[in-house]
mmCIF file with all atom_site columns, C-alpha atoms and ligand atoms in Angstrom:
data_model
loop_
_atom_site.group_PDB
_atom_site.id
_atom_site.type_symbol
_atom_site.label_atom_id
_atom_site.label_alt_id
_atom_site.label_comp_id
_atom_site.label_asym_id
_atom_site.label_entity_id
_atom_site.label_seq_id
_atom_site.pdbx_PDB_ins_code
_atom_site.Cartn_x
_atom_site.Cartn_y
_atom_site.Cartn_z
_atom_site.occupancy
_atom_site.B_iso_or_equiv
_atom_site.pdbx_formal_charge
_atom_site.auth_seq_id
_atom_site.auth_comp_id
_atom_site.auth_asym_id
_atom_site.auth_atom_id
_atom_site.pdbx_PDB_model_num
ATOM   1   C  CA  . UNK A 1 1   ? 0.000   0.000   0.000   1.00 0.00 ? 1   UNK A CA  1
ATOM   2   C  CA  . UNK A 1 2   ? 1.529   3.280   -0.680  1.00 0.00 ? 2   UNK A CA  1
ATOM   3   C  CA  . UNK A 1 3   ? 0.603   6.483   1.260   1.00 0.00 ? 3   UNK A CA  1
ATOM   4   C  CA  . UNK A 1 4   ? 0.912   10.120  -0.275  1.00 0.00 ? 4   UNK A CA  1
ATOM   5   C  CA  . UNK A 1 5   ? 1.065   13.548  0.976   1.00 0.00 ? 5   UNK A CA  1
ATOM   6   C  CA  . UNK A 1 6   ? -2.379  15.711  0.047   1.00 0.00 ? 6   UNK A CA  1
ATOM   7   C  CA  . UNK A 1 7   ? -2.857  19.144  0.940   1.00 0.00 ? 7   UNK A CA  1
ATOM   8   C  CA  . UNK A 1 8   ? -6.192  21.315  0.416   1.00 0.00 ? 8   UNK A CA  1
ATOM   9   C  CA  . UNK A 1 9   ? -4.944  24.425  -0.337  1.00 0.00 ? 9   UNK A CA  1
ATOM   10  C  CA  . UNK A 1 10  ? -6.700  27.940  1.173   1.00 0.00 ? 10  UNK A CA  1
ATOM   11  C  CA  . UNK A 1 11  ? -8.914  28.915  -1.354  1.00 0.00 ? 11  UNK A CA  1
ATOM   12  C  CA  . UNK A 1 12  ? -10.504 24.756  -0.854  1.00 0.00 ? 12  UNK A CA  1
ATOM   13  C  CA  . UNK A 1 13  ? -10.496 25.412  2.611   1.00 0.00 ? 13  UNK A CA  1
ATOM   14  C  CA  . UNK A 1 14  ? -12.109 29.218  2.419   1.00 0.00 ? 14  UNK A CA  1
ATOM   15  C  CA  . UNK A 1 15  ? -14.081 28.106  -0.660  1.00 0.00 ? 15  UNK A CA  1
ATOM   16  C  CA  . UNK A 1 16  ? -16.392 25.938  2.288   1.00 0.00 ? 16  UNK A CA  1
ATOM   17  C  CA  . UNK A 1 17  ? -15.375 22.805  -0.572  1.00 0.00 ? 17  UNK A CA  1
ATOM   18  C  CA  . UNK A 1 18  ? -13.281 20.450  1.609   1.00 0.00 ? 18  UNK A CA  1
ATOM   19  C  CA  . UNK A 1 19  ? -15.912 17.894  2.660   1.00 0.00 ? 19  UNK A CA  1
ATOM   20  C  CA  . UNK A 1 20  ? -16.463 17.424  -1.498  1.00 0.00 ? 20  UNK A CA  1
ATOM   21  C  CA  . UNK A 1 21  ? -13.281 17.081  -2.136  1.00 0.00 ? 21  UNK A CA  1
ATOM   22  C  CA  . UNK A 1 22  ? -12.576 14.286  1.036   1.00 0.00 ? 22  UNK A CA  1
ATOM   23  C  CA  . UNK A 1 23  ? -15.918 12.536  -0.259  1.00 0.00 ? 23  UNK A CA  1
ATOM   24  C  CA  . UNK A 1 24  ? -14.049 12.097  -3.868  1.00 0.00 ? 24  UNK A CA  1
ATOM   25  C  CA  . UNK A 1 25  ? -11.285 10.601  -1.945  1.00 0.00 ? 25  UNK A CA  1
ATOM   26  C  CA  . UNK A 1 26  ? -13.518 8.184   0.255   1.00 0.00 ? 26  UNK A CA  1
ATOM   27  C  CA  . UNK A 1 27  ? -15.710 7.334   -2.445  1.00 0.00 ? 27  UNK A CA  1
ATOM   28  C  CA  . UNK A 1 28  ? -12.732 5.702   -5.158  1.00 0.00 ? 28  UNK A CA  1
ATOM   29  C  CA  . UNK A 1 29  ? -11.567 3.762   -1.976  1.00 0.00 ? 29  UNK A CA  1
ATOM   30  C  CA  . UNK A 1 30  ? -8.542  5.244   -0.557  1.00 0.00 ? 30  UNK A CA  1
ATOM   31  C  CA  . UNK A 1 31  ? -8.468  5.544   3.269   1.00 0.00 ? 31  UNK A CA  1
ATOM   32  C  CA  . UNK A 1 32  ? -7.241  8.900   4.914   1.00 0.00 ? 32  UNK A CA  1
ATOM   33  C  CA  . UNK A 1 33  ? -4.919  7.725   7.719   1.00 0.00 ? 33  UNK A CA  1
ATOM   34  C  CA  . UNK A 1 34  ? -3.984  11.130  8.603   1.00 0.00 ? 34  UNK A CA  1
ATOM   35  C  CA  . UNK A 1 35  ? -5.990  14.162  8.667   1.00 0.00 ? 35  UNK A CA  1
ATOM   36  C  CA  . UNK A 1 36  ? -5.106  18.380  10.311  1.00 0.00 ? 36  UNK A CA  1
ATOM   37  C  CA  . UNK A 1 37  ? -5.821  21.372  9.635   1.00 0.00 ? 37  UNK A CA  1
ATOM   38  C  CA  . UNK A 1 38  ? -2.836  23.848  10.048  1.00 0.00 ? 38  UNK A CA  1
ATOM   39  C  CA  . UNK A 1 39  ? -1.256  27.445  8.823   1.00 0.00 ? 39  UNK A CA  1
ATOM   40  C  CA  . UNK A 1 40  ? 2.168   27.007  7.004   1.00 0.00 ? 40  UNK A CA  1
ATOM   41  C  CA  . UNK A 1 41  ? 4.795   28.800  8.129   1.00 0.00 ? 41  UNK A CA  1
ATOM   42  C  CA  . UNK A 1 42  ? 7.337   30.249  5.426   1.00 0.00 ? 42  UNK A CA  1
ATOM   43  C  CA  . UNK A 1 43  ? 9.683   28.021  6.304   1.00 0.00 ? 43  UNK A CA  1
ATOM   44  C  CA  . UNK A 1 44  ? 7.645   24.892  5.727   1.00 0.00 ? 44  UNK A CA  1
ATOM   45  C  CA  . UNK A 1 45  ? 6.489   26.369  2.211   1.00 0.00 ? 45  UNK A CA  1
ATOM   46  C  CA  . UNK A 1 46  ? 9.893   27.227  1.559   1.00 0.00 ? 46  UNK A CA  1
ATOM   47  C  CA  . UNK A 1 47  ? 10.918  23.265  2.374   1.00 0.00 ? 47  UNK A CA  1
ATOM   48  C  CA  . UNK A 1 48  ? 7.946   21.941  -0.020  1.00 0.00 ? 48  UNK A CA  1
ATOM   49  C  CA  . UNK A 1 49  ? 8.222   23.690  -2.688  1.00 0.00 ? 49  UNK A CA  1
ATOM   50  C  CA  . UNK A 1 50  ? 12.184  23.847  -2.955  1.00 0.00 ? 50  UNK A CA  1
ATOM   51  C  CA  . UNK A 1 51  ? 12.313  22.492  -6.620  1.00 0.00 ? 51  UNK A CA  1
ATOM   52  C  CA  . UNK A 1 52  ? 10.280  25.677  -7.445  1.00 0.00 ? 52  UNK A CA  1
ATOM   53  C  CA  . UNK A 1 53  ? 12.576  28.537  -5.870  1.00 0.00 ? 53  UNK A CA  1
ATOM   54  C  CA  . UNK A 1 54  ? 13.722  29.799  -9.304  1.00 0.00 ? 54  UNK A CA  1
ATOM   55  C  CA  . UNK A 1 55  ? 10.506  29.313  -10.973 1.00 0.00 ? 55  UNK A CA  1
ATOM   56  C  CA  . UNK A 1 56  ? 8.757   33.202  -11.645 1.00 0.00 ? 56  UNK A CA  1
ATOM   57  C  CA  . UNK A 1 57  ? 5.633   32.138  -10.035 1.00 0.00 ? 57  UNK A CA  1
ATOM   58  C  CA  . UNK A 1 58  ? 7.327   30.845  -6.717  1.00 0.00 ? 58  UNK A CA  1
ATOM   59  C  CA  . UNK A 1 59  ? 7.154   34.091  -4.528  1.00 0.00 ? 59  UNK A CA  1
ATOM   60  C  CA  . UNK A 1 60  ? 3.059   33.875  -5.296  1.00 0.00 ? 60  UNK A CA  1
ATOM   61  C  CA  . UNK A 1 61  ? 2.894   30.559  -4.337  1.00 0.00 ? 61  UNK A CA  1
ATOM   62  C  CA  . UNK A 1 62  ? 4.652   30.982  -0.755  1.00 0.00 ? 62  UNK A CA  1
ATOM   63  C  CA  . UNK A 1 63  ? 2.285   33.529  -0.267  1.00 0.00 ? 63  UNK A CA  1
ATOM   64  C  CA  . UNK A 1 64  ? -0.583  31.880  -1.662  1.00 0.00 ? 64  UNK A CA  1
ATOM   65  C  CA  . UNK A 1 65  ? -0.072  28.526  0.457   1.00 0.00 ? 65  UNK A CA  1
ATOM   66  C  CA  . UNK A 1 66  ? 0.710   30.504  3.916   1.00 0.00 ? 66  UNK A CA  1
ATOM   67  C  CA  . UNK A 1 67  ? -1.914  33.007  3.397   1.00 0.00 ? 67  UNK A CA  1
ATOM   68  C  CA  . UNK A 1 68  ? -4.767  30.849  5.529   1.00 0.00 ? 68  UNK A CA  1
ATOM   69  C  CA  . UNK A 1 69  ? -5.592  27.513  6.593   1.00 0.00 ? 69  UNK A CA  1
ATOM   70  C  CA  . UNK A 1 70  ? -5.045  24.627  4.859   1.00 0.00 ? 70  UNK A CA  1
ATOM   71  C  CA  . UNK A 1 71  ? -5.760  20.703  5.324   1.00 0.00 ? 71  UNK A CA  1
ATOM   72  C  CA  . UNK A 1 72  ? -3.459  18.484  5.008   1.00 0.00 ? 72  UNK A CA  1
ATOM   73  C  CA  . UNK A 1 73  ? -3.812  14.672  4.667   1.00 0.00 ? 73  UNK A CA  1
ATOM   74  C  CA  . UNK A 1 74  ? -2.096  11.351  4.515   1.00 0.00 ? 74  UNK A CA  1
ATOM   75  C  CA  . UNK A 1 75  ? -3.985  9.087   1.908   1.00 0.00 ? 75  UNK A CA  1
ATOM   76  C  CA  . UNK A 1 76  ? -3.578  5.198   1.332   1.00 0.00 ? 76  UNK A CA  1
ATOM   77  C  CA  . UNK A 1 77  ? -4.229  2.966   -0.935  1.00 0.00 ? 77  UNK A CA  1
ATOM   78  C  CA  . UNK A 1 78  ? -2.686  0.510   -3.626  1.00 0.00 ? 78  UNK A CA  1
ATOM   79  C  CA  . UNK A 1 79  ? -1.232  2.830   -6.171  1.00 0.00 ? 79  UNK A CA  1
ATOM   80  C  CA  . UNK A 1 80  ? -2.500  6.189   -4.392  1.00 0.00 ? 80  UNK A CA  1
ATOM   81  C  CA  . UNK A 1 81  ? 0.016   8.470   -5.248  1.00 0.00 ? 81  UNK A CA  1
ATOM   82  C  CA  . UNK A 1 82  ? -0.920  8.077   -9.244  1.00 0.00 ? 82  UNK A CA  1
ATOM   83  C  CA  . UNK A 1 83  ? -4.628  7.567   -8.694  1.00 0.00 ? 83  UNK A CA  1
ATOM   84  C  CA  . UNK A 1 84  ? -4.582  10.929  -6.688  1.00 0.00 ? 84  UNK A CA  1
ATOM   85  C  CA  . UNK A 1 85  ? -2.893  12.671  -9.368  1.00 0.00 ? 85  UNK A CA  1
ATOM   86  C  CA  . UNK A 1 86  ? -4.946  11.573  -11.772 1.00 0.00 ? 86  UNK A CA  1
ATOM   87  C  CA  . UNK A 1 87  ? -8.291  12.672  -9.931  1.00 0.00 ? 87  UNK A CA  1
ATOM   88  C  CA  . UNK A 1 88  ? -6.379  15.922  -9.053  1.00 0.00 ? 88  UNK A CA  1
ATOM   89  C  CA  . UNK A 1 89  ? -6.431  17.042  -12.893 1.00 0.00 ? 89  UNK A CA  1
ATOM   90  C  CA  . UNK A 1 90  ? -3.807  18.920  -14.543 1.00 0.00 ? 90  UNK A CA  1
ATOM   91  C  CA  . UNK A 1 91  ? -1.826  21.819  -12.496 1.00 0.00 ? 91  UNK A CA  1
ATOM   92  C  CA  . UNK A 1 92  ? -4.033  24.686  -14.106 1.00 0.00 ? 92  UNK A CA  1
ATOM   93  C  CA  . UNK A 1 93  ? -7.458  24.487  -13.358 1.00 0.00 ? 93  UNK A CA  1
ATOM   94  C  CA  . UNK A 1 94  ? -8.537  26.309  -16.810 1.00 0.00 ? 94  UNK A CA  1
ATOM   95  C  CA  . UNK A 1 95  ? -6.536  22.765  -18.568 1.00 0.00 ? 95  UNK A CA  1
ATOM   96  C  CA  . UNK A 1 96  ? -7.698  19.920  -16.012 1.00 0.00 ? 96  UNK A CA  1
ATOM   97  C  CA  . UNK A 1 97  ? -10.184 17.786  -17.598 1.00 0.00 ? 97  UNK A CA  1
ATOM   98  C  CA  . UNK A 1 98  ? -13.979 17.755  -16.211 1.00 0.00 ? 98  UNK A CA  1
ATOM   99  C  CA  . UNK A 1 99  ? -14.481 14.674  -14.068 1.00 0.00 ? 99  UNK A CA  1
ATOM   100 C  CA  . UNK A 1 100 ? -11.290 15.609  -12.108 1.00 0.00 ? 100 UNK A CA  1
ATOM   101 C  CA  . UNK A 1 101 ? -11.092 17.840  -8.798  1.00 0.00 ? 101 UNK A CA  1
ATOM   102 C  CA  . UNK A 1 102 ? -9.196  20.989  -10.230 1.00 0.00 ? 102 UNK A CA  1
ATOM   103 C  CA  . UNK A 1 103 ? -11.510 20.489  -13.780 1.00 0.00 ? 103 UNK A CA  1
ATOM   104 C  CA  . UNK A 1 104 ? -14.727 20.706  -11.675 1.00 0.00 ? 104 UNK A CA  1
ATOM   105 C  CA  . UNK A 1 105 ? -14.104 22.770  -8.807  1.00 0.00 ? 105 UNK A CA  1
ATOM   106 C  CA  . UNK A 1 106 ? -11.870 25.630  -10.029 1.00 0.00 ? 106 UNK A CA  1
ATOM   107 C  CA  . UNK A 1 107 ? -10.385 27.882  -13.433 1.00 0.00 ? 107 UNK A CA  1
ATOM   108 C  CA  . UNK A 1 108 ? -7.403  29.372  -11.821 1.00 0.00 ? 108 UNK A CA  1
ATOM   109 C  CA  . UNK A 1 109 ? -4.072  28.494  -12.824 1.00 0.00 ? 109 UNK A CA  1
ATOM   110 C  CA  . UNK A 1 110 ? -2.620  29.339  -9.321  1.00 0.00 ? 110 UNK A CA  1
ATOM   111 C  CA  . UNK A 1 111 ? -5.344  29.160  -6.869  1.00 0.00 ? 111 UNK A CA  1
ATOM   112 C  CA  . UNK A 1 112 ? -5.764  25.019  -8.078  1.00 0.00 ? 112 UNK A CA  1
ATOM   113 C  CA  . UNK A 1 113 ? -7.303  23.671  -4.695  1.00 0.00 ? 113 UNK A CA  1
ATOM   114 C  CA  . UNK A 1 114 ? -4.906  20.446  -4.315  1.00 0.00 ? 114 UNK A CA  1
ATOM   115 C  CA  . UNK A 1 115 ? -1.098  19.628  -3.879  1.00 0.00 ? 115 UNK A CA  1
ATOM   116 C  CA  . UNK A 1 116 ? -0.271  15.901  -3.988  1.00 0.00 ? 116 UNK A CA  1
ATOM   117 C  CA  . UNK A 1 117 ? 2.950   14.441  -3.888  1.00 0.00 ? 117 UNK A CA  1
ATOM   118 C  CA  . UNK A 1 118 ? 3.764   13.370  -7.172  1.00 0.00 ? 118 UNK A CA  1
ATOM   119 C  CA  . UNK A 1 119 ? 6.167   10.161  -6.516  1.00 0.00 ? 119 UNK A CA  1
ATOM   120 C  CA  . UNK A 1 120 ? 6.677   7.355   -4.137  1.00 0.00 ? 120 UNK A CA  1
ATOM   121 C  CA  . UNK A 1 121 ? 10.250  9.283   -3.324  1.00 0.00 ? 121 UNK A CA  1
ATOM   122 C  CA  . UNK A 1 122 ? 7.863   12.828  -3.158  1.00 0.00 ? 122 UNK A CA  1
ATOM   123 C  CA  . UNK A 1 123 ? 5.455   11.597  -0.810  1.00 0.00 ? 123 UNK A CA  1
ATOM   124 C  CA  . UNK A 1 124 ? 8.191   10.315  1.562   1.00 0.00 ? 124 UNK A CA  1
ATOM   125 C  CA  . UNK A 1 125 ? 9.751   13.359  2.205   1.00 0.00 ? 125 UNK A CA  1
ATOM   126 C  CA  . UNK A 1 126 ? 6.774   15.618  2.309   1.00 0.00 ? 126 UNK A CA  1
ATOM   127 C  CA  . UNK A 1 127 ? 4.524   13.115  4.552   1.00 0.00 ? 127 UNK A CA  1
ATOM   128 C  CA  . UNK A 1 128 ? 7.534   13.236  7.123   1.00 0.00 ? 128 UNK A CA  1
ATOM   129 C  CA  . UNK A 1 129 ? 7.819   17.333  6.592   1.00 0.00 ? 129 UNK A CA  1
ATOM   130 C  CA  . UNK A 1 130 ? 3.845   17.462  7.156   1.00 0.00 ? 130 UNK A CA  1
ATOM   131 C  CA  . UNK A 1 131 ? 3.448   14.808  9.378   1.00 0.00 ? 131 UNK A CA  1
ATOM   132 C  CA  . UNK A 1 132 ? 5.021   13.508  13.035  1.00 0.00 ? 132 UNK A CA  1
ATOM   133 C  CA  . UNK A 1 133 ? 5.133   9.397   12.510  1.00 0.00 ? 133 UNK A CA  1
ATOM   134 C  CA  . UNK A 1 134 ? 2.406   9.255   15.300  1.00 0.00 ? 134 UNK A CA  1
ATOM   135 C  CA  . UNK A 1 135 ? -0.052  11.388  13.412  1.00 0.00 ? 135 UNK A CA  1
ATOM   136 C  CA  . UNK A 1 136 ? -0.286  8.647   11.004  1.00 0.00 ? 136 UNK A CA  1
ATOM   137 C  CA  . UNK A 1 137 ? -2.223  6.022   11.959  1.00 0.00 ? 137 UNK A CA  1
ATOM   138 C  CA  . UNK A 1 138 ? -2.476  1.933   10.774  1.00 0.00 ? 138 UNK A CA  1
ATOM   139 C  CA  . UNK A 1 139 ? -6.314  1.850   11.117  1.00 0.00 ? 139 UNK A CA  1
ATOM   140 C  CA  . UNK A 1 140 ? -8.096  -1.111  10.228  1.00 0.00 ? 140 UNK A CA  1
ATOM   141 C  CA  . UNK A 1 141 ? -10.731 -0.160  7.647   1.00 0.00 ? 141 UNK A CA  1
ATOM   142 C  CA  . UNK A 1 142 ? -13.500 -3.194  8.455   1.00 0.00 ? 142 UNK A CA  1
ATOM   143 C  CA  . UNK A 1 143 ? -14.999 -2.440  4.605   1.00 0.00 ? 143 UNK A CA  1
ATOM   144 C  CA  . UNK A 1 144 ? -11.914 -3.237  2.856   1.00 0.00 ? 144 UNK A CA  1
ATOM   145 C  CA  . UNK A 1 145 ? -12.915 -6.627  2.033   1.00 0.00 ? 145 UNK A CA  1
ATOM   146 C  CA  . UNK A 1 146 ? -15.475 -5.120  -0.447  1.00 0.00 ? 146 UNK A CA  1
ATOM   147 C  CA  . UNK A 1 147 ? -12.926 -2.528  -1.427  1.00 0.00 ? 147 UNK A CA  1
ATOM   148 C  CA  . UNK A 1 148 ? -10.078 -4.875  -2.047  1.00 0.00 ? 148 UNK A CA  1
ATOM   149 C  CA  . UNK A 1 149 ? -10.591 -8.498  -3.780  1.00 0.00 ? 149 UNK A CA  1
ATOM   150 C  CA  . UNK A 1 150 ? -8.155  -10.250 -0.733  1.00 0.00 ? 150 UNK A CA  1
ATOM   151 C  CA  . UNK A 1 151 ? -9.009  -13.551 -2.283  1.00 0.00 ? 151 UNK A CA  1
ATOM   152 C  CA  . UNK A 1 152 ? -5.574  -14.296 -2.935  1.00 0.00 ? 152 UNK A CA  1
ATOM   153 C  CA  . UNK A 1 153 ? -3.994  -13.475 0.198   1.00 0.00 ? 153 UNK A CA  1
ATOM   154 C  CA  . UNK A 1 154 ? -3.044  -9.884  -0.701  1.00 0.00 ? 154 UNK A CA  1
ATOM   155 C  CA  . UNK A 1 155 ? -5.100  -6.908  -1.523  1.00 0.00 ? 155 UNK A CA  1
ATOM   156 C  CA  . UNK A 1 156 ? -6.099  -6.465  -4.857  1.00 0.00 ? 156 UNK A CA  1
HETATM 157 P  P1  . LIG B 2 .   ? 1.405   20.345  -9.352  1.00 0.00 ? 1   LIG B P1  1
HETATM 158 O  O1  . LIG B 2 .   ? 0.805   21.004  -8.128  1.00 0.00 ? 1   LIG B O1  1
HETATM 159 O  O2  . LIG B 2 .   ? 0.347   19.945  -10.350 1.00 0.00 ? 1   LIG B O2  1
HETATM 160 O  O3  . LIG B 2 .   ? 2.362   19.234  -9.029  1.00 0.00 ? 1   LIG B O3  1
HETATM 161 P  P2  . LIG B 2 .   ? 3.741   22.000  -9.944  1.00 0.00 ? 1   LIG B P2  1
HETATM 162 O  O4  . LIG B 2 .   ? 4.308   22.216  -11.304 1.00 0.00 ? 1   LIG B O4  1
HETATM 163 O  O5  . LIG B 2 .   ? 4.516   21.122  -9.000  1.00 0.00 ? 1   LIG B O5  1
HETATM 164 O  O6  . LIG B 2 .   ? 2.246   21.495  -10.114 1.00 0.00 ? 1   LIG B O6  1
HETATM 165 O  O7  . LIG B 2 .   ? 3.573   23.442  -9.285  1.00 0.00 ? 1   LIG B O7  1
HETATM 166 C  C1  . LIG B 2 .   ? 3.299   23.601  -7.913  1.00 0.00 ? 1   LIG B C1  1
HETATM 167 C  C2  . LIG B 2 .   ? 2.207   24.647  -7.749  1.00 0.00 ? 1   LIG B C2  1
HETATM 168 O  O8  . LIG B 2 .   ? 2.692   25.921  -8.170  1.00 0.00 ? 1   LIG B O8  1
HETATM 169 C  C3  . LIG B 2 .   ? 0.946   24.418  -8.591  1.00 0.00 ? 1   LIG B C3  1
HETATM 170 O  O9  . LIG B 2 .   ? 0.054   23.503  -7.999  1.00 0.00 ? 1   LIG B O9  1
HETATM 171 C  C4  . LIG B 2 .   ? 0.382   25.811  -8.696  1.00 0.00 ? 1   LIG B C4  1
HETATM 172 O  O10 . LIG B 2 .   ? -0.299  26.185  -7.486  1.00 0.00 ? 1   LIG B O10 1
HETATM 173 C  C5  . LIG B 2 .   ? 1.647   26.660  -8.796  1.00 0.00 ? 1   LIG B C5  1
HETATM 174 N  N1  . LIG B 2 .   ? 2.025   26.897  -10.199 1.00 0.00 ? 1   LIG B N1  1
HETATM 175 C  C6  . LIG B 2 .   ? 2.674   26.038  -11.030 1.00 0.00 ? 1   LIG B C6  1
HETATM 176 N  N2  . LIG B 2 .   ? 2.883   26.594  -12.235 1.00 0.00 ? 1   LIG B N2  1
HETATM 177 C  C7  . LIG B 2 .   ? 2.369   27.845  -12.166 1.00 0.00 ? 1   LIG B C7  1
HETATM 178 C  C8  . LIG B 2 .   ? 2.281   28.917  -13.106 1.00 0.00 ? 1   LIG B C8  1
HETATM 179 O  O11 . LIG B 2 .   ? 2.753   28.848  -14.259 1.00 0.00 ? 1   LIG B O11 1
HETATM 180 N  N3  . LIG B 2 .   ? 1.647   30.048  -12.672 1.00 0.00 ? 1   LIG B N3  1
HETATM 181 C  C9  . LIG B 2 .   ? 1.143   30.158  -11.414 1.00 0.00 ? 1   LIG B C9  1
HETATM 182 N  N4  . LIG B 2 .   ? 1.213   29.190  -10.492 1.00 0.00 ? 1   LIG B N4  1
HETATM 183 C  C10 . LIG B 2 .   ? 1.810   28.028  -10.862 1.00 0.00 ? 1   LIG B C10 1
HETATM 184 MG MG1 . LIG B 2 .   ? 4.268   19.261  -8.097  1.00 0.00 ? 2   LIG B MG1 1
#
């Protein structure tokens, strides 16, 4: 099972849209195992979004993700860092396809709802910079025999 790193950004959280976008989660299976709601400091942002410092649109995105709340959660699942992605839509919400959570939800290229870590090496590092190990917890989800075909020993 892997585990990735997915933040609702401020304008999700301001927007009064979080519970829809959880419910997306929920509904295609995936379990959240770790779940808060928190300001960013600069530092933190900074730390995230490192591979961006020399893009243009970095300074606007610091401020952007440490201008208000935001919720951040651990989600698991077999394959969950690509099926996230995939129901996150493209990075601008004027390109993400309808059916996904930035096509339906938003039109801004910036203000795009979602962050989700974007490899297994990706959510490592940013569940451990979001996350003390304790917050994450190994709950037994007593549907997941109708989520998972188990016949064979292992989830499927
Ligand atoms: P991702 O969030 O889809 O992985 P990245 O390229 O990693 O996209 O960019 C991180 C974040 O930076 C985006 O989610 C978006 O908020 C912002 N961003 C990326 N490219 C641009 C841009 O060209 N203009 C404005 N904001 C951008
Ligand atoms: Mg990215």
């Amino acid at each position: 099972m892997e585990t990735t790193l997915i933040i609702l950004k401020p304008d999700a959280v301001q927007r009064g849209i979080m519970g829809r976008i959880i419910s997306r989660f929920e509904e295609k299976g995936l379990q959240v195992v770790g779940c808060k709601l928190m300001q960013i400091s600069q530092q933190l942002a900074a730390t995230h979004y490192e591979a961006h410092q020399s893009k243009p649109f970095y300074p606007g995105l610091i401020k952007f993700m440490t201008s208000s709340a935001v919720l951040v959660m651990a989600i698991r699942g077999n394959g969950a860092i690509t099926i996230a992605r995939n129901m996150m839509g493209a990075t601008f919400g004027s390109k993400a396809a309808p059916g996904t959570i930035r096509g339906d939800f938003g039109v801004s290229n910036s203000f795009n709802l979602i962050h989700g870590s974007d490899s297994p090496e990706a959510a490592e590092r940013e569940l451990r910079l979001f996350f003390k190990p304790e917050e994450i917890l190994n709950w037994k989800r007593d549907g997941d025999g109708w989520i998972y075909d188990q016949s064979g020993g292992k989830a499927e």
